[in-house]
Amino acid sequence: MTDTSFRFEPHATPLAASEREAQLVDPGFGRVFTDHMAVVRWNEAQGWHDAHVTARASLQVDPASAVLHYAQEIFEGLKAYRLADGGTALFRPRANAARFRASARRMAMPELPDDLFLGSIEKLVEVDRDWMPNSAEGALYLRPFMIASEVFLGVRPAAEYLYMVLASSVGAYWKGGMRAVSLWVARDTTRAGPGGTGAAKCGGNYAASLSAQRQAIARGFDQVVFLDALERRWVEELGGMNIFFVFADGTLQTPPLSDTILAGITRDSLIALARDHGLTVVEQPYAIDQWRADAQSGRLVEAFACGTAAVVTPIGSVTDGDAGFTIGSGGTGPITDRLHKALADVQRGRAADPHGWLHRLA
Ligand code: PLP
Ligand code: COI
């Protein structure tokens, strides 16, 4: 049986409280890191071993480490929230643990047992709890990841891996707070193809999405929406968020999960919450041409993107080639707003948690 206890090596010179507080005033996303990190190693002889939480520091990486050449790398993203009653909770961490194992299988990496995944995060949040911002939008974003650390240039699954968790104090994901984003439809590039790695949370998927993201920004849009690779017709997801469509009759639609879409935990939670609210949700393919026609006819009234980092983001407009269309009023629609509030209320302990999504920390 795997030992799931974490040795703790406290940071010799943690950041002074006043400096930490200064960093927490406006942390943005993914720039402020806590004092510690969690580490677990894997090799064929010992399996998972050497679990510890230690001072955050640079890694010494051999230039021939397999990850630097063949990109055997996976990651996760989840948040620890401050609750209305003063406690702290992770949101659905076992779902992240299961997705991390699924990503590992796809990338021919060893599967980290869920108890080690959970233990690594619990221990890190425990020692760096003071880094959790107090603001309404703030949270501690946890970034578990795993790299192939074997020093070897042959092309085969590595025989050594390093699993780590970073914690980052975050505020609102979008600078200046929530607003409706403009999307640009990627026509020349796709992020995932059938049989590929689109459903795995591996770094390579994000690398593949960046040239389209750069083009979108250069044209003045916020985010890219990707179509399926075969027909270039079906809306799949954004570079880092799933997508929902809201119709005038109150139904919601989201693309069905497949091997080209990441199974978002926010997506799954919103489907459940919408159904709790009496709304109908269908998981069916939606064509880009239909989207334009429905937005123009008024059949479609809202659309939003969702993910752990930004939670729910309204979509204001979409541009496909030279043609653009506006969604509803171009701002935040009422169903988007209601579902966003409902989810944030569960995450922050302001509402009941009938699905048992909160994982309370001591
Ligand atoms: N799709 C992609 C490609 C993502 O990177 C993410 C973010 O993690 C999501 C969807 C949303 O997933 P989740 O809601 O689990 O954060
Ligand atoms: C999300 O949480 O929505 C993400 O896509 C994480 C991102 C920073 C990779």
mmCIF file with all atom_site columns, N, CA and C in Angstrom, residues 210-248:
data_model
loop_
_atom_site.group_PDB
_atom_site.id
_atom_site.type_symbol
_atom_site.label_atom_id
_atom_site.label_alt_id
_atom_site.label_comp_id
_atom_site.label_asym_id
_atom_site.label_entity_id
_atom_site.label_seq_id
_atom_site.pdbx_PDB_ins_code
_atom_site.Cartn_x
_atom_site.Cartn_y
_atom_site.Cartn_z
_atom_site.occupancy
_atom_site.B_iso_or_equiv
_atom_site.pdbx_formal_charge
_atom_site.auth_seq_id
_atom_site.auth_comp_id
_atom_site.auth_asym_id
_atom_site.auth_atom_id
_atom_site.pdbx_PDB_model_num
ATOM 1   N N  . LEU A 1 210 ? -2.011  28.064 -28.804 1.00 0.00 ? 210 LEU A N  1
ATOM 2   C CA . LEU A 1 210 ? -1.487  29.420 -28.592 1.00 0.00 ? 210 LEU A CA 1
ATOM 3   C C  . LEU A 1 210 ? -1.374  30.261 -29.860 1.00 0.00 ? 210 LEU A C  1
ATOM 4   N N  . SER A 1 211 ? -1.112  29.641 -31.011 1.00 0.00 ? 211 SER A N  1
ATOM 5   C CA . SER A 1 211 ? -0.965  30.478 -32.212 1.00 0.00 ? 211 SER A CA 1
ATOM 6   C C  . SER A 1 211 ? -2.324  31.078 -32.567 1.00 0.00 ? 211 SER A C  1
ATOM 7   N N  . ALA A 1 212 ? -3.405  30.307 -32.388 1.00 0.00 ? 212 ALA A N  1
ATOM 8   C CA . ALA A 1 212 ? -4.743  30.869 -32.641 1.00 0.00 ? 212 ALA A CA 1
ATOM 9   C C  . ALA A 1 212 ? -5.055  31.954 -31.628 1.00 0.00 ? 212 ALA A C  1
ATOM 10  N N  . GLN A 1 213 ? -4.685  31.718 -30.369 1.00 0.00 ? 213 GLN A N  1
ATOM 11  C CA . GLN A 1 213 ? -4.937  32.719 -29.331 1.00 0.00 ? 213 GLN A CA 1
ATOM 12  C C  . GLN A 1 213 ? -4.181  34.012 -29.666 1.00 0.00 ? 213 GLN A C  1
ATOM 13  N N  . ARG A 1 214 ? -2.956  33.860 -30.142 1.00 0.00 ? 214 ARG A N  1
ATOM 14  C CA . ARG A 1 214 ? -2.183  35.050 -30.500 1.00 0.00 ? 214 ARG A CA 1
ATOM 15  C C  . ARG A 1 214 ? -2.849  35.812 -31.653 1.00 0.00 ? 214 ARG A C  1
ATOM 16  N N  . GLN A 1 215 ? -3.344  35.074 -32.638 1.00 0.00 ? 215 GLN A N  1
ATOM 17  C CA . GLN A 1 215 ? -4.031  35.740 -33.764 1.00 0.00 ? 215 GLN A CA 1
ATOM 18  C C  . GLN A 1 215 ? -5.274  36.471 -33.293 1.00 0.00 ? 215 GLN A C  1
ATOM 19  N N  . ALA A 1 216 ? -6.017  35.829 -32.378 1.00 0.00 ? 216 ALA A N  1
ATOM 20  C CA . ALA A 1 216 ? -7.242  36.456 -31.863 1.00 0.00 ? 216 ALA A CA 1
ATOM 21  C C  . ALA A 1 216 ? -6.907  37.773 -31.168 1.00 0.00 ? 216 ALA A C  1
ATOM 22  N N  . ILE A 1 217 ? -5.896  37.740 -30.310 1.00 0.00 ? 217 ILE A N  1
ATOM 23  C CA . ILE A 1 217 ? -5.509  38.955 -29.571 1.00 0.00 ? 217 ILE A CA 1
ATOM 24  C C  . ILE A 1 217 ? -5.059  40.032 -30.562 1.00 0.00 ? 217 ILE A C  1
ATOM 25  N N  . ALA A 1 218 ? -4.279  39.626 -31.563 1.00 0.00 ? 218 ALA A N  1
ATOM 26  C CA . ALA A 1 218 ? -3.778  40.600 -32.542 1.00 0.00 ? 218 ALA A CA 1
ATOM 27  C C  . ALA A 1 218 ? -4.932  41.273 -33.278 1.00 0.00 ? 218 ALA A C  1
ATOM 28  N N  . ARG A 1 219 ? -6.033  40.560 -33.446 1.00 0.00 ? 219 ARG A N  1
ATOM 29  C CA . ARG A 1 219 ? -7.195  41.132 -34.131 1.00 0.00 ? 219 ARG A CA 1
ATOM 30  C C  . ARG A 1 219 ? -8.128  41.866 -33.165 1.00 0.00 ? 219 ARG A C  1
ATOM 31  N N  . GLY A 1 220 ? -7.773  41.875 -31.901 1.00 0.00 ? 220 GLY A N  1
ATOM 32  C CA . GLY A 1 220 ? -8.565  42.633 -30.937 1.00 0.00 ? 220 GLY A CA 1
ATOM 33  C C  . GLY A 1 220 ? -9.634  41.825 -30.216 1.00 0.00 ? 220 GLY A C  1
ATOM 34  N N  . PHE A 1 221 ? -9.583  40.492 -30.320 1.00 0.00 ? 221 PHE A N  1
ATOM 35  C CA . PHE A 1 221 ? -10.568 39.657 -29.614 1.00 0.00 ? 221 PHE A CA 1
ATOM 36  C C  . PHE A 1 221 ? -9.940  39.077 -28.344 1.00 0.00 ? 221 PHE A C  1
ATOM 37  N N  . ASP A 1 222 ? -10.818 38.601 -27.450 1.00 0.00 ? 222 ASP A N  1
ATOM 38  C CA . ASP A 1 222 ? -10.326 38.118 -26.164 1.00 0.00 ? 222 ASP A CA 1
ATOM 39  C C  . ASP A 1 222 ? -9.869  36.659 -26.195 1.00 0.00 ? 222 ASP A C  1
ATOM 40  N N  . GLN A 1 223 ? -10.665 35.802 -26.839 1.00 0.00 ? 223 GLN A N  1
ATOM 41  C CA . GLN A 1 223 ? -10.453 34.361 -26.724 1.00 0.00 ? 223 GLN A CA 1
ATOM 42  C C  . GLN A 1 223 ? -10.779 33.676 -28.045 1.00 0.00 ? 223 GLN A C  1
ATOM 43  N N  . VAL A 1 224 ? -10.256 32.460 -28.190 1.00 0.00 ? 224 VAL A N  1
ATOM 44  C CA . VAL A 1 224 ? -10.513 31.651 -29.385 1.00 0.00 ? 224 VAL A CA 1
ATOM 45  C C  . VAL A 1 224 ? -11.576 30.611 -29.081 1.00 0.00 ? 224 VAL A C  1
ATOM 46  N N  . VAL A 1 225 ? -12.462 30.377 -30.046 1.00 0.00 ? 225 VAL A N  1
ATOM 47  C CA . VAL A 1 225 ? -13.337 29.219 -29.934 1.00 0.00 ? 225 VAL A CA 1
ATOM 48  C C  . VAL A 1 225 ? -12.936 28.247 -31.042 1.00 0.00 ? 225 VAL A C  1
ATOM 49  N N  . PHE A 1 226 ? -12.731 26.984 -30.652 1.00 0.00 ? 226 PHE A N  1
ATOM 50  C CA . PHE A 1 226 ? -12.249 25.969 -31.591 1.00 0.00 ? 226 PHE A CA 1
ATOM 51  C C  . PHE A 1 226 ? -13.404 25.123 -32.132 1.00 0.00 ? 226 PHE A C  1
ATOM 52  N N  . LEU A 1 227 ? -13.270 24.743 -33.410 1.00 0.00 ? 227 LEU A N  1
ATOM 53  C CA . LEU A 1 227 ? -14.237 23.851 -34.054 1.00 0.00 ? 227 LEU A CA 1
ATOM 54  C C  . LEU A 1 227 ? -13.638 22.445 -34.129 1.00 0.00 ? 227 LEU A C  1
ATOM 55  N N  . ASP A 1 228 ? -14.488 21.466 -34.439 1.00 0.00 ? 228 ASP A N  1
ATOM 56  C CA . ASP A 1 228 ? -13.999 20.089 -34.546 1.00 0.00 ? 228 ASP A CA 1
ATOM 57  C C  . ASP A 1 228 ? -13.032 19.982 -35.736 1.00 0.00 ? 228 ASP A C  1
ATOM 58  N N  . ALA A 1 229 ? -12.114 19.031 -35.649 1.00 0.00 ? 229 ALA A N  1
ATOM 59  C CA . ALA A 1 229 ? -11.047 18.925 -36.652 1.00 0.00 ? 229 ALA A CA 1
ATOM 60  C C  . ALA A 1 229 ? -11.528 18.299 -37.960 1.00 0.00 ? 229 ALA A C  1
ATOM 61  N N  . LEU A 1 230 ? -12.566 17.469 -37.916 1.00 0.00 ? 230 LEU A N  1
ATOM 62  C CA . LEU A 1 230 ? -12.978 16.734 -39.116 1.00 0.00 ? 230 LEU A CA 1
ATOM 63  C C  . LEU A 1 230 ? -13.793 17.587 -40.075 1.00 0.00 ? 230 LEU A C  1
ATOM 64  N N  . GLU A 1 231 ? -14.836 18.224 -39.561 1.00 0.00 ? 231 GLU A N  1
ATOM 65  C CA . GLU A 1 231 ? -15.742 18.982 -40.437 1.00 0.00 ? 231 GLU A CA 1
ATOM 66  C C  . GLU A 1 231 ? -15.569 20.491 -40.322 1.00 0.00 ? 231 GLU A C  1
ATOM 67  N N  . ARG A 1 232 ? -14.823 20.928 -39.307 1.00 0.00 ? 232 ARG A N  1
ATOM 68  C CA . ARG A 1 232 ? -14.688 22.368 -39.036 1.00 0.00 ? 232 ARG A CA 1
ATOM 69  C C  . ARG A 1 232 ? -16.072 23.014 -38.967 1.00 0.00 ? 232 ARG A C  1
ATOM 70  N N  . ARG A 1 233 ? -16.933 22.358 -38.250 1.00 0.00 ? 233 ARG A N  1
ATOM 71  C CA . ARG A 1 233 ? -18.324 22.788 -38.215 1.00 0.00 ? 233 ARG A CA 1
ATOM 72  C C  . ARG A 1 233 ? -18.870 22.864 -36.797 1.00 0.00 ? 233 ARG A C  1
ATOM 73  N N  . TRP A 1 234 ? -18.491 21.906 -35.960 1.00 0.00 ? 234 TRP A N  1
ATOM 74  C CA . TRP A 1 234 ? -19.087 21.799 -34.627 1.00 0.00 ? 234 TRP A CA 1
ATOM 75  C C  . TRP A 1 234 ? -18.268 22.585 -33.605 1.00 0.00 ? 234 TRP A C  1
ATOM 76  N N  . VAL A 1 235 ? -18.955 23.381 -32.806 1.00 0.00 ? 235 VAL A N  1
ATOM 77  C CA . VAL A 1 235 ? -18.283 24.172 -31.782 1.00 0.00 ? 235 VAL A CA 1
ATOM 78  C C  . VAL A 1 235 ? -17.821 23.216 -30.673 1.00 0.00 ? 235 VAL A C  1
ATOM 79  N N  . GLU A 1 236 ? -16.545 23.281 -30.314 1.00 0.00 ? 236 GLU A N  1
ATOM 80  C CA . GLU A 1 236 ? -16.046 22.360 -29.279 1.00 0.00 ? 236 GLU A CA 1
ATOM 81  C C  . GLU A 1 236 ? -15.838 23.061 -27.940 1.00 0.00 ? 236 GLU A C  1
ATOM 82  N N  . GLU A 1 237 ? -14.853 23.927 -27.843 1.00 0.00 ? 237 GLU A N  1
ATOM 83  C CA . GLU A 1 237 ? -14.621 24.654 -26.593 1.00 0.00 ? 237 GLU A CA 1
ATOM 84  C C  . GLU A 1 237 ? -13.627 25.772 -26.848 1.00 0.00 ? 237 GLU A C  1
ATOM 85  N N  . LEU A 1 238 ? -13.332 26.545 -25.803 1.00 0.00 ? 238 LEU A N  1
ATOM 86  C CA . LEU A 1 238 ? -12.307 27.584 -25.910 1.00 0.00 ? 238 LEU A CA 1
ATOM 87  C C  . LEU A 1 238 ? -10.956 26.939 -25.605 1.00 0.00 ? 238 LEU A C  1
ATOM 88  N N  . GLY A 1 239 ? -9.895  27.719 -25.643 1.00 0.00 ? 239 GLY A N  1
ATOM 89  C CA . GLY A 1 239 ? -8.579  27.149 -25.340 1.00 0.00 ? 239 GLY A CA 1
ATOM 90  C C  . GLY A 1 239 ? -8.479  26.615 -23.924 1.00 0.00 ? 239 GLY A C  1
ATOM 91  N N  . GLY A 1 240 ? -9.253  27.205 -23.001 1.00 0.00 ? 240 GLY A N  1
ATOM 92  C CA . GLY A 1 240 ? -9.173  26.766 -21.605 1.00 0.00 ? 240 GLY A CA 1
ATOM 93  C C  . GLY A 1 240 ? -10.506 26.784 -20.883 1.00 0.00 ? 240 GLY A C  1
ATOM 94  N N  . MET A 1 241 ? -11.603 26.715 -21.629 1.00 0.00 ? 241 MET A N  1
ATOM 95  C CA . MET A 1 241 ? -12.929 26.744 -20.994 1.00 0.00 ? 241 MET A CA 1
ATOM 96  C C  . MET A 1 241 ? -13.942 25.999 -21.849 1.00 0.00 ? 241 MET A C  1
ATOM 97  N N  . ASN A 1 242 ? -14.912 25.384 -21.208 1.00 0.00 ? 242 ASN A N  1
ATOM 98  C CA . ASN A 1 242 ? -16.040 24.774 -21.924 1.00 0.00 ? 242 ASN A CA 1
ATOM 99  C C  . ASN A 1 242 ? -17.068 25.846 -22.271 1.00 0.00 ? 242 ASN A C  1
ATOM 100 N N  . ILE A 1 243 ? -18.060 25.470 -23.074 1.00 0.00 ? 243 ILE A N  1
ATOM 101 C CA . ILE A 1 243 ? -19.004 26.473 -23.572 1.00 0.00 ? 243 ILE A CA 1
ATOM 102 C C  . ILE A 1 243 ? -20.456 25.996 -23.438 1.00 0.00 ? 243 ILE A C  1
ATOM 103 N N  . PHE A 1 244 ? -21.341 26.951 -23.129 1.00 0.00 ? 244 PHE A N  1
ATOM 104 C CA . PHE A 1 244 ? -22.783 26.682 -23.041 1.00 0.00 ? 244 PHE A CA 1
ATOM 105 C C  . PHE A 1 244 ? -23.540 27.700 -23.888 1.00 0.00 ? 244 PHE A C  1
ATOM 106 N N  . PHE A 1 245 ? -24.682 27.261 -24.420 1.00 0.00 ? 245 PHE A N  1
ATOM 107 C CA . PHE A 1 245 ? -25.585 28.121 -25.186 1.00 0.00 ? 245 PHE A CA 1
ATOM 108 C C  . PHE A 1 245 ? -26.922 28.138 -24.453 1.00 0.00 ? 245 PHE A C  1
ATOM 109 N N  . VAL A 1 246 ? -27.561 29.316 -24.416 1.00 0.00 ? 246 VAL A N  1
ATOM 110 C CA . VAL A 1 246 ? -28.839 29.461 -23.717 1.00 0.00 ? 246 VAL A CA 1
ATOM 111 C C  . VAL A 1 246 ? -29.877 29.965 -24.715 1.00 0.00 ? 246 VAL A C  1
ATOM 112 N N  . PHE A 1 247 ? -30.997 29.252 -24.818 1.00 0.00 ? 247 PHE A N  1
ATOM 113 C CA . PHE A 1 247 ? -32.023 29.593 -25.801 1.00 0.00 ? 247 PHE A CA 1
ATOM 114 C C  . PHE A 1 247 ? -33.175 30.360 -25.155 1.00 0.00 ? 247 PHE A C  1
ATOM 115 N N  . ALA A 1 248 ? -33.919 31.030 -26.029 1.00 0.00 ? 248 ALA A N  1
ATOM 116 C CA . ALA A 1 248 ? -35.021 31.881 -25.548 1.00 0.00 ? 248 ALA A CA 1
ATOM 117 C C  . ALA A 1 248 ? -36.058 31.076 -24.766 1.00 0.00 ? 248 ALA A C  1
#
